[in-house]
XYZ file of C-alpha atoms in Angstrom:
663
model
C -21.127 59.716 -29.797
C -23.954 61.462 -27.713
C -23.679 65.279 -27.198
C -23.204 64.492 -23.494
C -20.196 62.377 -24.102
C -18.778 64.966 -26.677
C -18.943 67.783 -24.129
C -17.387 65.468 -21.559
C -14.393 64.742 -24.012
C -13.936 68.454 -24.609
C -13.774 69.140 -20.887
C -11.334 66.287 -20.649
C -9.204 67.580 -23.407
C -8.942 71.117 -21.661
C -8.258 69.742 -18.268
C -5.410 67.338 -19.524
C -3.987 70.110 -21.671
C -3.745 72.457 -18.615
C -2.268 69.832 -16.498
C 0.361 68.838 -18.901
C 1.449 72.408 -19.123
C 2.158 72.254 -15.364
C 3.964 68.986 -15.843
C 6.297 70.233 -18.575
C 6.852 73.356 -16.471
C 8.665 71.366 -13.662
C 9.400 68.183 -15.841
C 7.772 66.013 -13.059
C 5.199 63.268 -13.858
C 2.778 62.128 -11.243
C 3.162 58.992 -9.404
C 0.355 56.509 -9.246
C -0.753 54.085 -6.361
C -3.623 51.695 -6.811
C -4.838 50.008 -3.662
C -6.959 47.022 -4.492
C -8.722 44.862 -1.869
C -10.089 41.290 -2.231
C -13.639 40.384 -1.750
C -14.227 43.841 -0.171
C -17.810 45.053 -0.181
C -19.141 48.476 -0.414
C -20.160 48.408 3.140
C -16.628 47.436 4.235
C -15.588 50.984 4.578
C -16.377 53.005 7.525
C -17.001 56.135 5.434
C -19.692 54.170 3.457
C -21.598 52.082 5.997
C -22.248 51.950 9.736
C -21.105 48.252 10.001
C -17.493 49.121 9.468
C -17.348 52.319 11.482
C -14.104 52.577 13.419
C -12.643 49.596 11.555
C -11.039 51.456 8.610
C -9.506 54.905 10.023
C -6.788 55.021 7.367
C -9.061 54.527 4.425
C -11.654 56.809 5.916
C -8.849 59.489 5.893
C -8.322 58.912 2.305
C -11.962 59.292 1.638
C -12.170 62.612 3.662
C -9.126 63.942 1.783
C -10.268 63.044 -1.680
C -13.200 61.845 -3.688
C -15.547 59.163 -2.210
C -17.580 57.702 -5.137
C -20.881 56.330 -4.425
C -21.465 54.824 -7.986
C -18.200 53.041 -8.508
C -17.777 49.664 -10.355
C -15.374 47.006 -11.370
C -15.183 45.252 -14.603
C -16.384 41.806 -13.317
C -17.620 40.346 -9.872
C -14.888 37.786 -9.814
C -11.158 37.805 -9.215
C -8.923 37.205 -12.484
C -11.669 38.952 -14.635
C -11.799 42.020 -12.468
C -8.009 42.276 -12.381
C -7.623 41.987 -16.050
C -10.250 44.589 -16.631
C -8.474 46.959 -14.425
C -5.011 46.544 -15.850
C -6.095 46.750 -19.458
C -9.058 49.079 -19.392
C -10.885 46.438 -21.352
C -13.860 43.969 -20.467
C -13.237 40.391 -20.763
C -15.040 40.049 -23.932
C -12.194 42.067 -25.504
C -9.240 41.097 -23.351
C -10.131 37.395 -23.353
C -10.163 36.775 -19.450
C -13.710 35.677 -18.684
C -13.126 33.345 -15.881
C -10.530 32.605 -13.208
C -7.104 31.072 -13.905
C -6.277 27.868 -12.101
C -3.293 26.781 -9.972
C -1.990 24.794 -12.988
C -2.916 27.218 -15.882
C -0.422 27.123 -18.661
C -1.161 30.773 -19.744
C -2.675 33.940 -18.386
C -3.657 37.354 -19.361
C -2.891 37.410 -23.164
C 0.420 38.892 -24.092
C -1.481 40.846 -26.909
C -2.913 43.043 -24.071
C -1.051 46.066 -22.627
C -1.150 46.523 -18.911
C -0.942 49.825 -17.345
C 2.754 48.789 -16.316
C 3.627 48.005 -19.836
C 2.419 51.397 -21.120
C 4.233 53.341 -18.437
C 7.594 51.647 -18.604
C 8.679 53.384 -22.012
C 7.540 56.711 -20.309
C 10.279 56.343 -17.709
C 8.225 54.930 -14.889
C 9.588 52.687 -12.060
C 6.892 49.861 -11.562
C 6.087 47.466 -8.744
C 3.287 45.078 -7.612
C 2.854 43.703 -4.225
C 0.089 41.230 -3.420
C -2.211 38.729 -5.166
C -1.672 38.514 -8.961
C -3.947 35.816 -10.414
C -3.289 36.487 -14.028
C -0.840 33.738 -14.681
C 2.422 32.368 -13.255
C 4.155 30.724 -16.149
C 6.879 32.584 -18.009
C 5.262 35.210 -20.125
C 2.531 35.859 -17.742
C 4.090 36.392 -14.223
C 4.136 40.001 -13.050
C 7.696 40.732 -14.198
C 6.788 39.926 -17.586
C 3.853 42.249 -17.804
C 5.778 45.629 -17.162
C 6.587 45.283 -13.425
C 10.134 45.607 -12.129
C 9.647 44.065 -8.871
C 6.990 41.773 -7.244
C 6.301 40.336 -3.756
C 3.247 38.434 -3.452
C 1.009 35.290 -4.005
C 0.245 34.051 -7.429
C -3.515 33.459 -6.812
C -6.000 33.511 -4.162
C -4.973 32.636 -0.612
C -7.333 29.628 -0.567
C -5.723 28.080 -3.750
C -2.834 26.302 -1.894
C -2.202 24.775 1.618
C -0.432 26.175 4.369
C 1.415 24.821 7.442
C -1.032 26.491 9.935
C -4.856 26.569 9.980
C -6.526 29.826 9.209
C -10.055 30.892 9.229
C -12.449 29.800 6.483
C -15.883 28.527 6.103
C -15.977 25.554 6.016
C -12.739 24.981 7.887
C -9.591 24.374 5.930
C -6.595 22.275 7.228
C -2.932 22.655 6.972
C -0.814 20.863 4.325
C 0.453 18.221 6.673
C -2.484 15.851 7.543
C -0.785 14.980 10.966
C -1.723 18.568 11.912
C -5.418 18.347 11.853
C -6.913 16.159 8.937
C -6.774 16.376 5.220
C -7.438 19.691 3.451
C -11.043 20.300 2.566
C -9.714 21.315 -0.855
C -7.350 18.801 -1.738
C -4.744 20.983 -3.639
C -1.536 19.234 -4.475
C 0.793 22.039 -3.662
C 1.486 24.488 -0.782
C 1.041 28.080 -1.413
C 4.137 29.825 -2.821
C 5.426 33.340 -1.958
C 7.205 35.054 -4.749
C 9.938 37.682 -4.723
C 10.977 38.837 -8.183
C 13.355 41.766 -8.954
C 14.118 41.275 -12.618
C 11.771 42.956 -15.203
C 11.498 40.355 -17.927
C 8.932 42.134 -20.120
C 9.633 41.707 -23.775
C 11.927 38.640 -23.243
C 11.151 35.335 -24.795
C 8.950 33.007 -22.735
C 11.913 30.566 -22.334
C 13.404 32.970 -19.658
C 12.374 30.584 -16.794
C 14.515 32.320 -14.260
C 12.315 35.483 -14.406
C 9.449 33.807 -12.546
C 11.372 31.151 -10.459
C 11.778 33.393 -7.518
C 9.739 31.575 -4.843
C 11.124 32.460 -1.345
C 8.737 30.501 0.827
C 6.526 27.570 0.198
C 4.154 27.315 1.749
C 3.741 31.019 2.573
C 3.614 31.968 6.243
C 0.323 34.107 6.514
C 1.228 34.921 9.980
C 4.152 37.042 8.912
C 3.073 37.881 5.409
C 1.550 41.216 6.270
C 4.923 42.335 8.007
C 6.663 41.388 4.718
C 4.179 43.338 2.732
C 4.544 46.467 4.791
C 8.293 46.489 4.790
C 8.364 45.924 0.922
C 5.675 48.779 0.394
C 7.676 51.315 2.577
C 10.936 50.346 0.834
C 9.402 50.821 -2.724
C 7.926 54.112 -1.878
C 11.093 55.502 -0.174
C 13.306 54.423 -2.947
C 11.598 57.575 -4.603
C 13.968 59.682 -2.579
C 16.988 58.072 -4.419
C 15.560 57.206 -7.782
C 14.141 60.290 -9.586
C 11.937 58.294 -11.812
C 8.086 58.496 -11.234
C 6.458 55.247 -10.029
C 3.405 53.109 -10.366
C 2.795 50.850 -7.473
C -0.151 48.397 -7.793
C -1.016 46.830 -4.435
C -3.797 43.991 -4.782
C -4.147 42.822 -1.184
C -5.242 39.338 -0.189
C -7.376 40.782 2.601
C -10.289 40.152 3.288
C -10.474 36.940 1.083
C -10.795 33.666 3.122
C -8.956 32.038 4.640
C -8.467 35.140 6.706
C -5.391 35.759 8.750
C -3.597 38.434 10.479
C -0.122 38.740 12.317
C -0.086 37.399 15.915
C -0.028 41.160 17.086
C -3.308 41.877 15.288
C -5.299 38.907 16.403
C -8.551 40.036 17.847
C -7.743 43.706 17.248
C -11.262 44.417 16.105
C -13.135 42.758 18.896
C -15.573 41.906 16.198
C -14.239 38.540 14.828
C -11.833 37.396 12.103
C -13.361 39.250 9.232
C -12.951 42.547 10.972
C -9.458 41.582 12.126
C -8.492 41.051 8.416
C -10.100 44.237 7.479
C -8.318 46.256 10.216
C -5.033 44.761 9.224
C -5.632 45.796 5.526
C -6.460 49.275 6.839
C -3.209 49.272 8.899
C -1.190 48.389 5.882
C -2.780 51.199 3.918
C -1.885 53.617 6.803
C 1.855 52.584 6.412
C 1.747 53.112 2.713
C 0.251 56.501 3.054
C 2.797 57.468 5.719
C 5.522 56.504 3.384
C 4.220 58.853 0.685
C 4.537 61.727 3.243
C 7.855 60.610 4.612
C 9.356 60.411 1.067
C 7.876 63.766 0.051
C 5.794 62.095 -2.720
C 2.392 62.790 -1.318
C 1.579 65.891 -3.114
C 2.570 64.284 -6.663
C 0.678 60.957 -6.187
C -2.593 59.975 -7.397
C -3.943 57.420 -5.141
C -6.903 55.093 -6.322
C -8.624 52.765 -3.739
C -11.071 49.934 -4.654
C -11.516 46.210 -4.663
C -11.935 43.322 -7.169
C -15.500 42.485 -6.277
C -18.183 42.372 -3.568
C -18.431 40.140 -0.567
C -18.427 36.424 -0.911
C -21.775 35.487 0.628
C -21.100 31.663 0.946
C -18.413 32.393 3.605
C -21.118 33.295 6.233
C -19.794 35.128 9.165
C -16.324 35.572 7.329
C -17.858 37.883 4.574
C -18.423 41.629 4.537
C -21.308 43.884 3.843
C -23.223 44.725 0.648
C -24.316 48.082 2.285
C -27.488 49.245 0.680
C -27.094 47.092 -2.395
C -28.891 43.978 -1.202
C -30.130 42.340 -4.373
C -33.603 41.737 -2.706
C -35.158 40.464 -5.824
C -32.923 37.439 -5.670
C -33.423 36.924 -2.147
C -37.405 37.381 -2.250
C -38.315 36.457 -5.737
C -35.399 34.398 -7.133
C -35.383 31.449 -4.795
C -32.560 32.867 -2.529
C -28.850 32.597 -3.211
C -26.067 35.208 -3.334
C -26.572 38.784 -4.690
C -22.875 39.626 -4.396
C -19.694 38.068 -5.644
C -20.004 36.163 -9.150
C -23.405 37.668 -9.599
C -24.851 40.644 -11.673
C -26.437 42.194 -8.744
C -25.052 45.656 -7.628
C -23.114 44.223 -4.683
C -21.050 42.185 -7.051
C -19.522 44.924 -8.939
C -20.441 48.099 -7.084
C -17.747 48.496 -4.571
C -15.587 51.064 -2.641
C -14.181 53.738 -4.776
C -11.817 56.466 -3.623
C -9.393 58.930 -5.456
C -7.058 61.203 -3.589
C -4.132 63.593 -4.957
C -3.203 66.368 -2.534
C -3.474 69.852 -4.007
C -5.069 68.509 -7.105
C -8.441 66.845 -6.052
C -10.910 68.826 -4.078
C -12.349 66.568 -1.370
C -16.057 65.684 -2.138
C -18.445 62.966 -2.536
C -19.209 62.288 -5.995
C -22.139 60.450 -7.695
C -20.457 60.015 -10.997
C -20.765 56.550 -12.646
C -17.105 55.382 -12.809
C -15.301 52.175 -13.015
C -11.913 50.527 -12.471
C -11.802 50.252 -16.355
C -11.153 54.061 -16.248
C -7.780 53.644 -14.445
C -5.699 52.978 -17.449
C -6.952 55.545 -19.756
C -6.820 58.163 -17.073
C -3.322 57.350 -15.822
C -1.939 57.055 -19.362
C -3.394 60.570 -19.962
C -1.887 62.098 -16.917
C 1.405 60.460 -17.741
C 1.404 61.890 -21.176
C 1.240 58.341 -22.631
C -0.843 57.717 -25.917
C -2.928 54.656 -26.040
C -2.530 52.166 -28.797
C -4.852 52.805 -31.629
C -5.540 49.211 -32.770
C -8.054 48.459 -30.084
C -11.223 49.912 -28.285
C -11.081 50.675 -24.579
C -14.233 50.401 -22.309
C -12.803 52.748 -19.700
C -12.934 56.580 -20.014
C -10.398 59.223 -19.164
C -12.122 60.676 -16.065
C -9.533 63.449 -15.478
C -12.543 65.926 -15.686
C -14.268 64.024 -12.827
C -11.007 64.016 -10.607
C -9.590 67.528 -11.318
C -12.657 69.470 -12.303
C -15.311 68.481 -10.127
C -17.486 67.044 -13.007
C -19.909 64.127 -12.547
C -20.113 63.478 -16.364
C -18.679 59.978 -16.839
C -20.369 56.777 -17.917
C -23.772 56.866 -19.275
C -23.621 53.069 -19.878
C -21.813 50.338 -18.152
C -21.707 46.559 -19.175
C -21.597 43.854 -16.388
C -20.377 40.369 -17.387
C -21.387 36.882 -15.996
C -18.737 36.130 -13.535
C -18.968 32.450 -12.684
C -22.520 31.946 -11.279
C -23.840 28.486 -12.372
C -25.891 28.179 -15.509
C -24.474 31.421 -17.017
C -22.017 31.971 -19.838
C -18.815 33.419 -18.545
C -18.068 36.931 -19.852
C -21.361 37.375 -21.560
C -22.749 40.863 -20.921
C -25.905 39.980 -19.083
C -25.965 43.013 -16.850
C -26.399 46.601 -18.576
C -26.516 49.949 -16.708
C -28.013 52.905 -18.783
C -28.443 56.062 -16.795
C -30.163 55.193 -13.648
C -31.693 51.949 -15.073
C -30.173 48.553 -14.674
C -31.296 45.511 -16.737
C -30.384 41.952 -15.665
C -30.693 39.069 -18.132
C -29.502 36.093 -15.896
C -30.200 35.417 -12.175
C -29.403 32.629 -9.568
C -26.628 30.041 -9.608
C -24.194 31.720 -6.841
C -24.391 30.039 -3.330
C -25.303 32.102 -0.211
C -24.392 31.151 3.310
C -25.649 27.502 3.563
C -25.139 26.792 -0.038
C -28.689 27.772 -1.607
C -27.950 28.989 -5.290
C -31.649 30.205 -6.021
C -33.455 29.558 -9.384
C -31.071 29.630 -12.376
C -33.440 31.747 -14.725
C -32.927 33.541 -18.030
C -34.960 36.622 -18.436
C -36.277 37.955 -21.790
C -37.152 40.644 -21.629
C -34.710 41.393 -18.936
C -35.547 42.446 -15.317
C -35.340 46.157 -15.053
C -34.622 48.317 -11.865
C -34.389 51.947 -11.230
C -31.335 52.346 -8.973
C -31.976 56.049 -8.232
C -35.352 54.838 -6.371
C -34.496 51.203 -5.575
C -30.703 50.475 -4.913
C -31.527 47.323 -3.259
C -32.952 46.075 -6.565
C -36.099 44.629 -4.723
C -38.731 45.567 -7.188
C -38.550 44.745 -10.990
C -40.381 47.281 -13.149
C -43.145 46.325 -15.452
C -41.664 46.512 -18.947
C -44.663 45.428 -20.954
C -45.683 49.120 -21.132
C -44.026 52.457 -21.405
C -42.139 54.125 -20.123
C -40.105 51.023 -19.173
C -40.713 49.106 -22.414
C -39.008 52.163 -24.125
C -36.086 51.921 -21.609
C -35.641 48.303 -22.380
C -35.532 49.024 -26.110
C -32.781 51.660 -25.484
C -30.644 49.219 -23.430
C -31.066 46.447 -25.853
C -29.779 48.870 -28.536
C -26.735 50.066 -26.609
C -26.088 46.289 -25.874
C -26.264 45.426 -29.547
C -23.881 48.447 -30.337
C -21.408 47.177 -27.675
C -21.326 43.714 -29.276
C -21.031 45.093 -32.698
C -17.864 47.002 -31.525
C -16.518 43.869 -29.678
C -17.053 41.705 -32.574
C -15.630 44.196 -35.123
C -12.520 45.305 -33.342
C -9.387 43.730 -31.972
C -10.024 40.944 -29.285
C -7.548 38.808 -27.464
C -8.032 35.134 -26.825
C -7.135 33.338 -23.713
C -5.855 29.713 -23.557
C -7.248 28.150 -20.411
C -5.255 24.904 -20.819
C -3.920 23.388 -17.599
C -1.109 21.071 -16.739
C -0.013 19.923 -13.282
C 3.696 20.096 -14.416
C 3.216 23.868 -14.328
C 2.094 24.266 -10.771
C 4.501 26.563 -8.948
C 6.958 24.564 -7.071
C 10.068 25.944 -5.283
C 12.567 23.181 -5.732
C 11.126 20.990 -8.434
C 11.090 18.002 -8.574
C 12.794 17.365 -5.191
C 10.383 19.348 -2.881
C 7.577 21.916 -3.072
C 8.043 22.716 0.770
C 10.958 25.035 1.140
C 11.830 27.756 3.596
C 14.960 28.987 2.034
C 15.043 27.614 -1.650
C 18.117 28.143 -3.772
C 18.354 31.680 -5.311
C 17.481 31.934 -9.025
C 20.394 32.107 -11.533
C 21.810 35.720 -11.641
C 21.143 36.340 -15.460
C 17.661 36.733 -16.715
C 18.756 36.191 -20.204
C 17.153 33.332 -22.107
C 19.046 30.209 -21.949
C 18.635 26.477 -23.139
C 16.363 24.642 -20.680
C 18.489 22.742 -18.210
C 18.314 18.906 -18.341
C 15.607 17.422 -16.053
C 16.736 16.374 -12.663
C 17.537 12.716 -12.246
C 14.650 10.981 -10.329
C 15.323 10.108 -6.834
C 16.904 6.607 -6.259
C 14.353 4.175 -5.374
C 14.442 2.707 -1.865
C 15.671 -0.949 -1.677
C 12.981 -3.352 -0.711
C 12.295 -3.178 3.051
C 14.665 -0.227 3.612
C 12.167 2.338 4.895
C 12.417 2.481 8.678
C 11.460 6.050 9.632
C 8.358 7.705 10.341
C 5.916 8.746 7.467
C 6.873 12.371 7.146
C 7.153 15.140 4.536
C 10.216 13.438 2.842
C 8.388 10.187 2.430
C 4.910 11.630 1.586
C 6.572 13.494 -1.383
C 4.744 16.149 -3.308
C 6.097 17.726 -6.499
C 4.658 19.607 -9.508
C 5.166 17.084 -12.074
C 2.051 16.065 -14.095
C 1.393 12.293 -13.821
C -0.300 9.706 -16.015
C -1.905 6.581 -15.285
C -1.082 3.240 -17.010
C -3.391 4.277 -19.931
C -1.650 7.545 -20.414
C -4.370 9.685 -18.909
C -2.991 12.689 -17.045
C -3.993 13.042 -13.307
C -5.404 16.460 -12.336
C -3.572 16.345 -8.947
C -6.851 17.278 -7.298
C -8.176 13.915 -5.989
C -9.591 10.746 -7.610
C -12.288 8.278 -7.175
C -9.954 5.506 -5.979
C -10.148 4.797 -2.247
C -7.127 2.475 -1.812
C -4.903 2.804 1.115
C -6.046 2.855 4.712
C -3.167 5.014 5.982
C -0.056 7.106 4.995
C 1.958 4.297 6.616
C 0.801 1.799 4.129
C 1.833 4.119 1.299
C 5.241 4.578 2.774
C 5.686 0.912 3.370
C 4.655 0.116 -0.077
C 7.206 2.446 -1.552
C 9.836 1.082 0.577
C 9.178 -2.524 -0.501
C 8.618 -1.827 -4.108
C 11.830 -1.613 -6.218
C 9.905 0.261 -8.957
C 8.706 3.002 -6.567
C 10.845 6.234 -6.538
C 8.598 8.674 -5.012
C 5.018 8.805 -3.585
C 2.207 10.934 -2.389
C -0.595 10.243 -0.072
C -3.669 12.122 -0.452
C -7.093 11.443 0.918
C -6.770 7.875 1.197
C -5.006 7.512 -2.226
C -1.537 6.363 -2.563
C -0.020 7.904 -5.630
C 3.090 6.278 -6.997
C 5.809 7.270 -9.341
C 8.242 4.764 -10.851
C 11.897 5.154 -10.941
C 12.031 3.787 -14.589
C 10.390 6.995 -15.988
C 11.049 10.211 -14.315
C 8.309 11.898 -16.446
C 5.906 9.062 -15.886
C 2.752 9.149 -14.156
C 1.140 8.663 -10.874
C -0.913 5.456 -10.455
C -2.604 3.807 -7.645
C -1.527 0.435 -6.295
C -4.010 -2.035 -4.720
C -3.703 -5.248 -2.817
C -1.135 -4.007 -0.344
C -1.276 -5.238 3.140
C -1.331 -2.810 5.991
C 1.982 -2.538 7.766
C 2.681 -1.570 11.402
C 2.419 2.151 11.904
C 5.605 3.893 11.943
C 5.660 6.659 14.467
C 2.082 8.093 13.849
C -1.531 7.151 13.894
C -3.447 6.930 10.582
C -5.360 10.085 9.659
C -9.059 10.144 10.512
C -11.290 9.149 7.519
C -12.501 12.131 5.649
C -14.966 12.521 2.677
C -13.408 12.078 -0.709
C -13.354 15.157 -2.925
C -14.817 15.370 -6.299
C -12.301 14.582 -9.016
C -12.230 18.138 -10.442
C -13.013 20.589 -7.752
C -14.090 24.143 -9.038
C -11.520 26.742 -9.389
C -11.114 28.973 -6.471
C -12.410 32.380 -6.730
């Protein structure tokens, strides 16, 4: 270790020892609140950048009462990867999460990793999570299997399932029901589920299906979702007046990811468009949470962290936020265009809002310390008096010296992974920060507004920037001669040392297998469109899997005489196979059979082998009654029937067979 890092560790030890003496004196451990925005750029905070002035008063208040970091980073520039890094304190090359999980992922954040919640539970903490999870939905990977007592939220990004109402996205996306405005532009099979889970299943066998079967609404109603979140957050914090245990409350918002939404009362509240309406609603929720801390008497004993998962999603045009001063201009001017924010290695992808507040413990200031969301876990564990497992290496630092003593001694080096840009290897550490220098080995491949991705280029030697003089990363330095040749040599050495550590110590492995049978469905296999689904069984204990529900009885030939509605146009979460045994992904196909949904309904009514159907993008998917676990397959040669109560949907372009994961 360098002399600087050794000195920093000594300071940390002294600070923590002093703090723990205070804790032991009154036997009161601190609470921890993590507020985590989605696609929230550095420039989307009024205290950071003029574009957001007046839009974030509650967040600006936190900034004025605590530390506002100017050099705060996250563990990746894309969703699942960044969230896994925050909760484990480890980069994706160690924790295994190197790209996003899909709607139908069978697994999630590896169970060999320890989340902050899993570390704090044995120390007597009450734990809750509210908002977007995106680290797995199947048993073993759902939030209540990962150390959290309660959960209210969405299992993944707001664009990864359809809803009954059209919200704001670019390009526009449409409701679940094609009769309400055309087919979805992303042909996802299932409506977006909203979960409410109240049983902590951590440590139980993965057969405990009831622990993550608590879908209370499908599709989720985004127009009322913020109201639900605000009520849940207030109740969770106010429970501290009745429950003496300290708490961890992790709040990963869906704002300001697209499709953007607000409650009806907040529509046009900004006067600046849908993006800022969404941003102001996020800020409003933050205000309610902070007021609850005061109301409950927990304010002076709660450390609050504020950040986001990655920077703005530039391909969303007017619905994206601000990079602030971190423009990635080399990409725009020299790299053929393309995004320089989300999914990229440029500063705006991973350099985001960073705030820390603890009344009476943190002195308000602006800090230039280089810190990261990776630091949350080791810092929280230290302040809670929890020892970290010794069998693994953490990429985060304990930054109590920065928080409590005013030090700016933190990371000398940070590593930034590829995060989904085309042409890159997911998770590979192709961005390296050393002191005030930044090296980038891979550029291009991420779309800007209009779709331009730039030139996908590998750089050897890497591009080098001096961020202290060029935060916009506009001018690559000449690395053929000193002093910058020596800087690159130093960076390549620290990168080599990092990978020696990664490959020589404990690593988790993610299984990214998918299966449409595991897509969340509120009342499988009958329906995935439920307002009030049956409550889950009361006992969370593992039990033998119940027998599969009997398939619906096939309609007698010619018996269908109603309109083509959601009952007829059936959607469920069963994985289907064609006649050759090939599983269908549920996200579109190349077949163009079927001129209307009425044809599909009429076909099922007339065919004695048809049990249930689904009509999507001009395809009539059929399931036979003979095999309840059988597959979807298409039928051709069916004569159009008379429309039954509706007009055929307007023709739409066919989606690709395998659309990319949402990010």
